C-alpha cells in the first residue's frame, strides 16, 4: 500500500513538472467564473467570450510571440469554492485572472491573488469596498455601486416619487446598492425597507406586504431572476406600481421570465446593455459570438470579461513582460482610453474603471431594453 | 384583516407545493428510514421534462388547456416515477444492508449528479414555460384577488394527496407498504415482496415530486436547474414538522410551513421569514420530538 502511494505521488509530481515544461512558451491567463451553480449562465457566457477572443489572438500570432492559454476555474458563485479556485489558479502559474461575477465571491478570492502577486481584473463585482482596500493588483472593468447609487437616487428624485419602497436581497451587491441609494434619499420618503430571500419562486407574500405600505415606486436592486418573478406576480396581483431595478437586472432573460406584458414599463439603472453596444468592432465580435453559441451573451457583465482580457493582453504587449508589478503600473499610468468592447478603458489610482456609465433603460411593449 | 386573508391564501398555495414534495420524503423515510436527498432534484427534473414535452408535443394545442395540462402531468409523473425506480435500483438497493450513512452519502451524490445533469442537458440559463397556457384571471373572494391558477394548483395538490391517502390506507398494496414500513423482515414472512413495495414507493414519491415540478413551472413560469435545493429543503422541513414517515403529517406540515412563512413575512419581517419557519420547527421538535402527527415508536428490546 505504501509503495503504491509513493508511486502515485511520484507520478503526480512528474506530471505536474512535465505540464510546467510543456506550456513554458505560452502565457496562461486565468478565468474565475461561476461555471456551475446559480449564476452558471453568467459564468459560461464569460468563459465563451474570453475563449473567442483568445482564439482570435492566437490565430493572429498571439502576444509577444507567445500563445495565450486560458485556464478556467469554477467558483460556483460560492465564496468557499472561490477561495479554492483562486488557490488553484495562483499555484497553476497564471499571470493574470479575469473575473468573477458577484461581489461577495470576489471578496473571498481577491486577497489570495493579491498575496500571490497575481493581477485580478474583475468583471461583475460592483461593491465599493473591493477597491477601497488599496490592493495593488486588483482592477475592475465594471463600474461600482456608489456611482450607481447616486445615479439611482437621482433618477428616483427626478421621477418625483414621494413614497419609495426599497427591497433588496441581502447579498453584498444588493444590500450595498440599497444602502448607497437610501443614504442619498430623503428619509421621510422611504416607506418600506426590507430584504427578500433569493432563489424562491413565490414572492406574493412579500409583494402583499410591500403593497400594504402603499408606495408609488418600488426600487429592487437585486438580480434578474427575482426581478422577473416579482414583475410577473405583481401583475397577477393587479398591482401596477412602477418598478425600478439595479444593474443586475440588465439581462435579457428578465423579460422571458416576467413575460413581455409584465415586463413592460420596468426601468433599470445600469451600464448600457449588450444591444446598446454600437461600436462596429464590438458588433462584429457579438456576431461571431452569436454564430458560435446560437445566442447573444445575456448580459453586459460577461462582455466586461472580454474587456478584461483585452486590457491584460494590451498590458503584456506594451510592457513586453508578464511581471505583475509592471502590468499594474501600466494599468494605472500607461493605459489611457484603450478602445475595447464596451467603450474606452482607463483605470484610476484605486483600480476602478474611469468614466461614467449609468443610464436609465426602460422595457418597451416588445420586451426590448430602450436607453432613455 | 383583508391582508391577513390574502397572506393566508398565499401561504396555502405555496404550502400545497411543499406538502406534495414532502410526501415523497416521508414515504421513502417511512419504508427505508432513508432521507432521499435527491428528491428535490427529481422535482426539478419533473419541471424540465414537463417543459420539453409541452413544447415538443404541443399538447395544449391538440387537447385544449385543461386536458393538455392533465395529460402533461400524467406523462411527467410516469417518467419521473421511472427515474425514481432506476435511482433506487442503482444508488440505494446495493447499499441497503450497508451502514445507513453510506445510503445518505449516496443520496447526496445522486442529488449533485441530477443537478449537474439537468444543467448539462437543458443549459444553465433559467427556462420559461409559455405564459399563455393557463387562464390568467383572478376571482374576487371577500375582497381579495385570488388567481384562478392558484386555486387549481391547490386543488390538484389536495386531490393527489387524497389519492395517496386512499392508496395507502384503503388498498391491499397500501397495507403492504405500511407493513413494510413497520418491519421489513416480518412483512417478508407474511409473504409480502418487500423489494416490490420499495420499488413502488420509489415510483410514487418521485412521481408526486415531478407533478409538483410541472405545477411550479406552469404557475411561476421560471424554472432553473438549482430550484430543487430550496424546495427540497423546505419540503424536508415540512415532512419533519408533520412527523416524518407519516403521510397526513407531511400534508399538514407542508401547509403549515407555507402559512407560517407567509404570516412571518407579513407580520414580523420579510428577511427573517425563513429564520422564523425554522425556529418554529425547532420549537416543535423540542416540545414534540416526533413531529406534529408522528407517533412514538416503541423500541424493540
XYZ file of C-alpha atoms in Angstrom:
673
model
C 0.000 0.000 0.000
C 2.779 2.400 0.985
C 4.647 1.652 -2.196
C 1.557 2.354 -4.206
C 1.119 5.756 -2.551
C 4.762 6.587 -3.179
C 4.409 5.646 -6.799
C 1.273 7.756 -7.119
C 2.920 10.783 -5.516
C 5.920 10.409 -7.775
C 3.704 10.149 -10.837
C 1.793 13.233 -9.733
C 4.955 15.262 -9.170
C 6.360 14.189 -12.520
C 3.195 15.008 -14.403
C 2.999 18.463 -12.763
C 6.610 19.137 -13.717
C 6.059 17.993 -17.264
C 2.936 20.113 -17.548
C 5.082 23.050 -16.453
C 7.670 22.315 -19.103
C 5.278 21.783 -21.960
C 3.491 25.133 -21.571
C 6.563 27.272 -20.949
C 6.088 29.004 -24.297
C 2.501 30.041 -23.583
C 1.111 32.773 -21.383
C -1.531 31.468 -19.023
C -4.465 33.722 -18.244
C -6.955 32.537 -15.646
C -10.726 32.905 -15.729
C -12.512 32.567 -12.429
C -16.227 32.323 -13.089
C -19.404 30.635 -11.827
C -19.467 27.793 -14.355
C -21.875 25.814 -12.207
C -24.340 26.910 -9.554
C -26.981 29.558 -9.567
C -25.293 32.016 -11.941
C -23.723 29.381 -14.192
C -25.214 31.108 -17.214
C -23.268 34.323 -16.492
C -20.062 32.376 -15.904
C -20.419 30.320 -19.062
C -21.011 33.450 -21.134
C -17.864 34.981 -19.596
C -15.775 31.976 -20.488
C -17.221 31.776 -24.001
C -16.328 35.402 -24.660
C -12.784 35.074 -23.362
C -12.321 31.847 -25.336
C -13.335 33.506 -28.602
C -11.004 36.452 -28.008
C -8.117 34.152 -27.094
C -8.681 32.019 -30.189
C -8.659 35.116 -32.352
C -5.499 36.395 -30.716
C -3.698 33.075 -31.089
C -4.723 32.807 -34.727
C -3.122 36.214 -35.272
C 0.130 35.049 -33.695
C -0.515 35.611 -30.003
C 1.133 38.274 -27.891
C 4.893 38.934 -27.868
C 5.331 35.802 -29.946
C 3.679 33.601 -27.367
C 0.313 31.916 -27.473
C -2.248 32.618 -24.805
C -3.726 29.745 -22.854
C -6.983 30.198 -20.946
C -7.244 28.340 -17.650
C -10.799 28.392 -16.326
C -11.724 27.614 -12.738
C -15.267 27.266 -11.480
C -16.237 29.185 -8.319
C -19.877 28.047 -8.401
C -20.938 31.517 -7.111
C -19.814 30.368 -3.698
C -17.166 32.103 -1.543
C -15.630 28.847 -0.277
C -15.240 27.405 -3.758
C -13.935 30.789 -4.928
C -11.062 30.668 -2.448
C -10.164 27.195 -3.685
C -10.374 28.295 -7.301
C -8.107 31.250 -6.547
C -5.585 28.988 -4.907
C -5.605 26.609 -7.854
C -5.119 29.458 -10.311
C -2.297 31.126 -8.373
C -0.402 27.860 -7.991
C -1.126 26.994 -11.628
C 1.136 29.751 -12.904
C -1.334 32.226 -14.385
C -0.041 35.765 -14.957
C -3.450 37.382 -14.512
C -7.001 36.399 -13.666
C -10.256 37.575 -15.217
C -13.345 37.573 -13.042
C -15.528 36.963 -11.255
C -19.260 37.638 -11.094
C -20.582 38.636 -7.656
C -19.013 40.953 -5.074
C -19.030 38.530 -2.156
C -17.384 35.909 -4.343
C -14.669 38.291 -5.480
C -14.036 39.330 -1.912
C -13.259 35.738 -0.950
C -10.668 35.453 -3.709
C -9.054 38.883 -4.080
C -6.798 38.573 -1.025
C -5.365 35.321 -2.332
C -4.487 36.853 -5.697
C -3.051 39.963 -4.104
C -0.803 37.996 -1.771
C 0.380 35.792 -4.594
C 1.107 38.839 -6.750
C -1.333 37.922 -9.488
C -3.230 40.614 -11.393
C -7.010 40.289 -10.995
C -9.392 42.162 -13.269
C -12.919 41.578 -12.068
C -15.881 41.941 -14.355
C -19.114 41.857 -12.412
C -18.329 42.861 -8.826
C -19.515 46.352 -8.120
C -19.280 46.598 -4.313
C -17.419 49.773 -3.277
C -15.233 48.146 -0.611
C -13.412 45.939 -3.122
C -11.178 48.725 -4.472
C -11.100 50.793 -1.274
C -8.787 48.265 0.363
C -5.866 49.601 -1.653
C -4.821 46.314 -3.201
C -2.068 46.775 -5.723
C -3.051 44.100 -8.211
C -6.844 44.453 -8.178
C -8.730 46.175 -11.015
C -12.212 46.133 -12.432
C -13.738 46.795 -15.825
C -17.212 47.220 -14.345
C -18.399 50.348 -12.522
C -19.055 50.451 -8.790
C -22.086 50.759 -6.537
C -21.676 54.289 -5.202
C -21.781 55.661 -8.730
C -24.811 53.511 -9.332
C -26.462 54.506 -6.050
C -26.004 58.162 -6.958
C -27.491 57.524 -10.389
C -30.421 55.589 -8.910
C -31.127 58.264 -6.298
C -31.027 60.951 -8.984
C -33.482 59.008 -11.134
C -35.821 58.420 -8.199
C -35.767 62.141 -7.386
C -36.410 63.063 -10.992
C -39.248 60.567 -11.029
C -40.837 62.720 -8.324
C -41.505 59.774 -6.051
C -42.856 60.619 -2.608
C -43.321 57.108 -1.222
C -40.474 54.767 -2.071
C -40.300 51.078 -1.203
C -36.803 49.550 -1.279
C -36.497 45.786 -1.397
C -33.078 44.146 -1.614
C -31.957 40.517 -1.372
C -29.303 40.706 1.379
C -26.420 39.875 -0.987
C -23.351 42.135 -0.705
C -24.158 43.731 -4.026
C -27.853 44.226 -3.454
C -27.664 45.448 0.122
C -24.740 47.702 -0.740
C -26.626 49.335 -3.562
C -29.803 49.649 -1.498
C -27.896 51.411 1.274
C -25.925 53.671 -1.074
C -29.206 54.782 -2.606
C -31.103 55.091 0.661
C -28.416 57.324 2.147
C -28.880 59.819 -0.676
C -32.672 59.977 -0.437
C -34.820 61.980 1.944
C -35.507 59.510 4.811
C -39.124 60.618 5.138
C -39.895 59.390 1.614
C -38.878 55.803 2.327
C -41.970 53.899 3.402
C -40.568 50.384 3.179
C -37.106 48.876 3.511
C -36.530 45.120 3.827
C -34.956 42.103 2.148
C -36.304 39.011 0.413
C -34.705 35.574 0.143
C -33.300 34.992 -3.332
C -33.884 31.658 -5.053
C -37.553 31.233 -4.220
C -40.369 31.138 -6.738
C -43.207 32.670 -4.774
C -42.909 36.300 -3.711
C -46.609 37.024 -3.335
C -46.385 37.123 0.461
C -43.671 39.770 0.205
C -45.440 41.744 -2.504
C -48.631 41.731 -0.436
C -46.704 43.282 2.427
C -44.959 45.881 0.272
C -48.310 46.784 -1.243
C -49.593 47.403 2.282
C -47.132 50.301 2.635
C -48.685 51.913 -0.456
C -45.540 53.068 -2.298
C -45.580 54.975 -5.573
C -42.273 53.394 -6.684
C -40.696 50.035 -5.907
C -36.900 50.005 -6.096
C -35.447 46.480 -6.300
C -31.654 46.482 -6.544
C -31.399 42.715 -6.990
C -30.815 40.120 -9.690
C -32.847 39.495 -12.832
C -34.376 36.130 -11.834
C -36.116 37.552 -8.804
C -36.978 40.790 -10.578
C -38.710 38.812 -13.341
C -40.767 36.833 -10.853
C -41.653 39.973 -8.884
C -42.877 41.688 -12.038
C -44.978 38.734 -13.064
C -46.548 38.160 -9.662
C -47.110 41.879 -9.232
C -49.116 41.888 -12.443
C -51.110 38.845 -11.371
C -51.988 40.659 -8.130
C -53.226 43.503 -10.354
C -50.854 45.928 -8.697
C -49.371 48.331 -11.197
C -46.802 50.295 -9.198
C -43.755 51.233 -11.306
C -40.646 49.216 -10.526
C -37.020 50.282 -10.846
C -34.143 47.809 -10.812
C -30.385 47.959 -10.463
C -27.743 46.907 -12.956
C -28.010 43.166 -12.210
C -31.462 43.205 -13.777
C -29.783 44.177 -17.044
C -30.279 40.724 -18.560
C -32.462 39.702 -21.460
C -33.757 36.695 -19.506
C -35.681 39.095 -17.270
C -38.269 39.641 -19.983
C -38.518 35.915 -20.671
C -39.221 35.225 -17.013
C -41.692 38.049 -16.485
C -43.288 37.864 -19.909
C -43.407 40.958 -22.125
C -46.723 42.084 -20.681
C -45.482 42.182 -17.095
C -42.035 43.487 -18.017
C -43.409 46.428 -19.955
C -42.530 49.689 -18.246
C -39.901 48.148 -15.980
C -36.977 50.536 -15.589
C -33.424 49.885 -14.532
C -30.299 51.862 -13.829
C -27.262 50.314 -15.362
C -24.493 50.409 -17.846
C -25.689 50.052 -21.427
C -26.978 46.589 -22.329
C -25.485 44.191 -24.854
C -27.831 45.509 -27.528
C -26.773 49.118 -26.897
C -23.153 48.488 -27.799
C -22.834 50.180 -31.172
C -19.114 50.177 -31.856
C -18.563 48.364 -35.211
C -15.778 46.137 -33.865
C -17.952 45.147 -30.915
C -20.866 44.404 -33.209
C -18.654 42.206 -35.317
C -17.451 40.386 -32.223
C -21.017 39.854 -30.994
C -21.973 38.465 -34.405
C -19.135 35.930 -34.141
C -20.372 35.053 -30.693
C -23.922 34.598 -31.873
C -22.843 32.421 -34.783
C -20.888 30.185 -32.461
C -23.255 29.914 -29.498
C -26.623 30.482 -31.208
C -27.443 33.299 -28.788
C -26.137 36.675 -27.710
C -24.435 36.989 -24.335
C -27.345 37.520 -21.958
C -25.854 40.469 -20.109
C -23.255 43.193 -20.235
C -21.378 41.641 -17.300
C -19.935 38.859 -19.394
C -18.841 41.412 -22.013
C -16.788 43.138 -19.298
C -14.805 39.875 -19.162
C -13.863 40.477 -22.780
C -12.674 43.965 -21.769
C -10.597 42.460 -19.002
C -8.953 40.066 -21.445
C -8.204 42.882 -23.904
C -6.575 45.158 -21.332
C -4.465 42.333 -19.904
C -3.187 41.424 -23.365
C -2.566 45.087 -24.148
C -0.555 45.496 -20.933
C 1.556 42.425 -21.680
C 2.183 43.730 -25.199
C 3.086 47.271 -24.152
C 5.296 46.340 -21.195
C 6.784 43.377 -23.032
C 6.543 41.442 -19.815
C 4.232 39.331 -17.711
C 5.529 40.790 -14.466
C 2.574 41.721 -12.231
C 4.207 44.929 -10.949
C 4.871 46.196 -14.447
C 1.330 45.359 -15.572
C -0.211 47.037 -12.519
C 1.886 50.170 -13.091
C 0.930 50.193 -16.744
C -2.779 49.904 -15.877
C -2.542 52.894 -13.510
C -0.356 55.183 -15.569
C 0.080 53.927 -19.113
C -3.354 52.723 -20.212
C -5.440 55.656 -21.391
C -8.722 55.416 -23.303
C -7.965 51.982 -24.659
C -10.748 51.033 -27.080
C -12.445 47.788 -26.116
C -15.811 46.058 -26.355
C -17.837 48.290 -24.027
C -16.075 51.536 -24.886
C -12.768 53.109 -23.905
C -10.990 51.947 -20.778
C -8.732 53.757 -18.330
C -8.140 52.859 -14.697
C -7.931 55.337 -11.843
C -5.500 55.214 -8.926
C -7.696 52.745 -6.994
C -8.065 50.349 -9.896
C -11.614 51.346 -10.781
C -12.606 51.944 -14.342
C -12.764 55.665 -15.001
C -15.739 57.351 -16.595
C -19.478 57.403 -16.130
C -21.730 54.575 -17.247
C -25.049 54.676 -15.598
C -28.101 55.398 -17.586
C -31.775 54.656 -17.294
C -33.285 51.992 -19.510
C -36.913 51.085 -19.890
C -38.580 47.946 -21.232
C -40.943 48.588 -24.114
C -44.020 46.540 -25.056
C -41.932 44.220 -27.258
C -39.722 43.424 -24.299
C -36.704 45.367 -25.582
C -34.443 47.420 -23.353
C -34.515 51.020 -24.534
C -31.979 53.545 -23.290
C -33.740 56.681 -22.092
C -57.842 41.821 8.067
C -58.015 41.668 4.300
C -54.236 41.478 4.153
C -54.307 38.643 6.675
C -56.583 36.519 4.489
C -54.573 37.411 1.402
C -51.440 36.189 3.143
C -53.270 33.057 4.273
C -54.132 32.138 0.687
C -50.586 32.979 -0.419
C -49.282 30.643 2.250
C -51.694 27.821 1.480
C -50.792 27.843 -2.220
C -47.059 27.556 -1.509
C -47.759 25.106 1.280
C -49.649 22.829 -1.114
C -46.473 22.509 -3.205
C -44.317 21.899 -0.132
C -46.761 19.217 1.012
C -46.706 17.454 -2.336
C -42.915 17.287 -2.335
C -42.839 16.381 1.363
C -44.914 13.259 0.621
C -42.009 11.832 -1.362
C -39.584 12.343 1.515
C -41.925 10.936 4.079
C -42.897 7.815 2.106
C -39.294 6.862 1.443
C -38.324 7.546 5.017
C -41.287 5.562 6.299
C -40.272 2.438 4.423
C -36.472 2.653 4.243
C -35.565 5.046 7.082
C -33.578 6.922 4.436
C -33.735 10.621 3.627
C -33.736 10.727 -0.145
C -31.764 13.922 -0.671
C -32.127 13.557 -4.429
C -35.870 14.113 -4.134
C -35.650 17.874 -4.677
C -33.756 17.256 -7.893
C -36.378 14.797 -9.118
C -38.795 17.707 -8.660
C -36.521 19.830 -10.875
C -36.356 17.070 -13.478
C -40.168 16.974 -13.474
C -40.292 20.689 -14.230
C -37.796 20.429 -17.105
C -39.307 17.272 -18.615
C -42.683 18.986 -18.439
C -41.378 21.960 -20.406
C -39.760 19.766 -23.055
C -42.891 17.655 -23.515
C -45.072 20.737 -23.575
C -43.087 22.459 -26.290
C -42.316 19.409 -28.432
C -45.733 17.746 -28.370
C -47.842 20.888 -28.359
C -50.260 19.158 -26.002
C -52.363 22.153 -25.136
C -52.964 22.866 -28.834
C -54.259 19.360 -29.520
C -56.224 18.705 -26.366
C -57.180 22.123 -25.066
C -55.707 23.765 -21.977
C -57.086 21.665 -19.151
C -56.872 18.199 -20.749
C -53.440 19.103 -22.117
C -52.161 20.041 -18.689
C -53.550 16.876 -17.121
C -52.016 14.704 -19.862
C -48.728 16.533 -19.397
C -48.756 15.994 -15.646
C -49.506 12.280 -16.076
C -46.693 11.793 -18.576
C -44.216 13.600 -16.354
C -45.355 11.574 -13.340
C -44.726 8.336 -15.225
C -41.293 9.437 -16.466
C -40.120 10.805 -13.128
C -41.519 7.706 -11.415
C -39.356 5.648 -13.739
C -36.284 7.730 -12.893
C -37.062 7.216 -9.211
C -37.276 3.479 -9.790
C -33.887 3.448 -11.534
C -32.409 5.632 -8.790
C -33.441 3.124 -6.148
C -32.039 0.234 -8.176
C -28.670 1.825 -8.834
C -27.967 4.072 -5.871
C -29.856 2.667 -2.896
C -30.599 -1.047 -3.281
C -26.948 -2.158 -3.427
C -26.408 -0.267 -0.163
C -29.468 -1.476 1.679
C -27.546 -3.687 4.070
C -24.658 -1.222 4.452
C -24.494 1.256 7.320
C -27.131 3.945 6.930
C -24.520 6.647 6.395
C -23.491 5.082 3.071
C -27.014 5.399 1.735
C -27.243 9.032 2.873
C -23.963 9.866 1.134
C -25.179 8.037 -1.945
C -28.343 10.149 -1.856
C -26.320 13.365 -1.681
C -24.217 12.146 -4.591
C -27.331 11.369 -6.613
C -28.597 14.885 -5.890
C -25.413 16.509 -7.208
C -25.420 14.180 -10.203
C -29.010 15.076 -11.130
C -28.468 18.792 -10.651
C -25.471 18.855 -12.944
C -27.076 16.519 -15.460
C -30.032 18.913 -15.740
C -27.605 21.806 -16.229
C -25.718 19.986 -18.954
C -28.830 18.807 -20.788
C -31.005 21.910 -20.584
C -28.367 24.592 -20.011
C -27.609 26.889 -17.135
C -29.964 29.696 -18.026
C -33.366 29.741 -16.385
C -36.008 28.455 -18.803
C -39.507 29.752 -19.068
C -42.826 27.954 -19.531
C -45.112 29.502 -22.144
C -47.136 32.211 -20.452
C -50.480 31.647 -22.045
C -51.371 28.049 -21.213
C -53.391 28.526 -18.083
C -56.038 31.225 -17.748
C -54.589 34.303 -16.081
C -57.747 35.504 -14.423
C -58.368 36.167 -10.786
C -61.556 35.775 -8.791
C -62.559 38.126 -6.020
C -63.082 36.323 -2.756
C -64.025 38.523 0.227
C -62.329 41.489 -1.397
C -59.144 39.595 -2.262
C -57.804 38.867 -5.693
C -57.064 35.149 -5.883
C -55.677 33.968 -9.236
C -57.655 31.021 -10.617
C -54.430 29.132 -11.288
C -53.651 29.226 -7.588
C -56.970 27.599 -6.793
C -56.394 24.929 -9.467
C -52.901 24.354 -8.119
C -54.085 23.968 -4.554
C -56.956 21.698 -5.602
C -54.585 19.479 -7.622
C -52.300 19.116 -4.622
C -55.215 18.139 -2.415
C -56.564 15.617 -4.949
C -53.140 13.979 -5.342
C -52.695 13.840 -1.579
C -56.120 12.332 -1.017
C -55.419 9.784 -3.752
C -52.232 8.789 -1.997
C -54.013 8.563 1.351
C -56.631 6.292 -0.225
C -53.911 4.122 -1.759
C -52.006 3.658 1.478
C -54.926 3.208 3.823
C -57.698 1.538 1.824
C -56.000 -0.839 -0.594
C -54.102 -4.086 -0.241
C -50.968 -2.564 -1.794
C -51.188 0.227 0.752
C -51.400 -2.263 3.563
C -48.280 -3.945 2.205
C -46.471 -0.592 2.118
C -47.437 0.153 5.699
C -46.479 -3.349 6.804
C -43.050 -2.993 5.195
C -42.672 0.341 6.931
C -43.214 -1.231 10.331
C -40.968 -4.252 9.968
C -39.466 -5.423 6.693
C -38.480 -8.883 7.958
C -41.880 -9.624 9.424
C -43.513 -8.357 6.236
C -41.359 -10.789 4.247
C -42.520 -13.632 6.462
C -46.104 -12.670 5.736
C -45.459 -13.167 2.036
C -45.021 -9.512 1.072
C -42.482 -8.876 -1.675
C -40.603 -6.111 0.111
C -38.415 -5.301 -2.877
C -41.502 -4.638 -4.945
C -43.008 -2.465 -2.233
C -39.844 -0.376 -2.043
C -39.700 -0.066 -5.823
C -43.316 1.082 -5.801
C -42.622 3.673 -3.111
C -39.735 4.959 -5.219
C -42.107 5.351 -8.161
C -44.936 7.091 -6.305
C -42.835 9.532 -4.292
C -40.826 10.892 -7.231
C -43.963 10.928 -9.407
C -45.630 13.292 -6.941
C -42.465 15.393 -6.854
C -42.487 15.508 -10.666
C -46.113 16.637 -10.651
C -45.159 19.418 -8.238
C -42.374 20.428 -10.629
C -44.813 20.765 -13.515
C -47.184 22.792 -11.347
C -44.424 25.163 -10.277
C -43.354 25.564 -13.890
C -46.869 26.250 -15.118
C -47.653 28.695 -12.388
C -44.450 30.615 -11.730
C -43.130 30.316 -15.263
C -39.444 30.334 -14.457
C -37.551 27.099 -13.830
C -33.838 26.741 -13.188
C -31.637 23.771 -12.555
C -30.950 24.836 -8.964
C -34.578 25.184 -7.893
C -34.739 21.724 -6.314
C -32.435 22.651 -3.467
C -34.589 25.236 -1.712
C -37.865 23.428 -2.374
C -36.297 20.170 -1.242
C -35.099 21.754 1.972
C -38.480 23.293 2.698
C -40.338 20.072 1.900
C -37.932 18.092 4.057
C -38.655 20.522 6.883
C -42.373 20.135 6.276
C -42.051 16.359 6.480
C -40.225 16.604 9.793
C -42.638 19.207 11.114
C -45.579 16.907 10.468
C -43.776 13.811 11.712
C -41.531 12.097 9.210
C -42.867 8.787 7.923
C -46.428 9.945 8.455
C -48.406 10.763 5.290
C -51.115 13.046 6.720
C -48.305 14.617 8.735
C -46.472 15.601 5.550
C -49.611 17.265 4.184
C -50.224 19.129 7.419
C -46.562 20.069 7.756
C -46.401 21.437 4.210
C -49.491 23.591 4.515
C -48.439 24.791 7.950
C -44.947 25.720 6.782
C -46.367 27.719 3.866
C -48.703 29.624 6.148
C -46.037 30.254 8.808
C -43.742 31.657 6.144
C -46.361 33.946 4.669
C -47.526 35.249 8.037
C -43.960 35.547 9.327
C -43.091 37.649 6.300
C -46.190 39.779 6.730
C -46.142 40.499 10.436
C -42.551 40.124 11.585
C -40.007 40.640 8.846
C -39.550 39.546 5.265
C -35.856 38.966 5.706
C -36.480 36.824 8.798
C -39.118 34.696 7.066
C -37.030 31.527 6.793
C -35.453 32.019 10.204
C -38.939 32.158 11.709
C -40.137 28.996 9.972
C -37.086 27.071 11.091
C -37.417 28.445 14.627
C -40.956 27.065 14.701
C -39.572 23.731 13.521
C -37.006 23.682 16.328
C -39.596 24.602 18.946
C -41.965 21.880 17.795
C -39.201 19.309 17.797
C -38.250 20.287 21.352
C -41.815 20.032 22.594
C -42.786 17.080 20.400
C -39.697 15.331 19.051
C -41.671 13.095 16.697
C -43.295 15.993 14.861
C -46.929 17.009 14.970
C -48.578 13.759 13.887
C -45.672 11.381 14.411
C -46.148 8.540 16.835
C -43.571 7.455 19.305
C -42.483 4.028 18.187
C -41.562 1.681 20.997
C -38.054 0.332 20.682
C -37.735 -3.396 20.236
C -35.855 -4.959 23.080
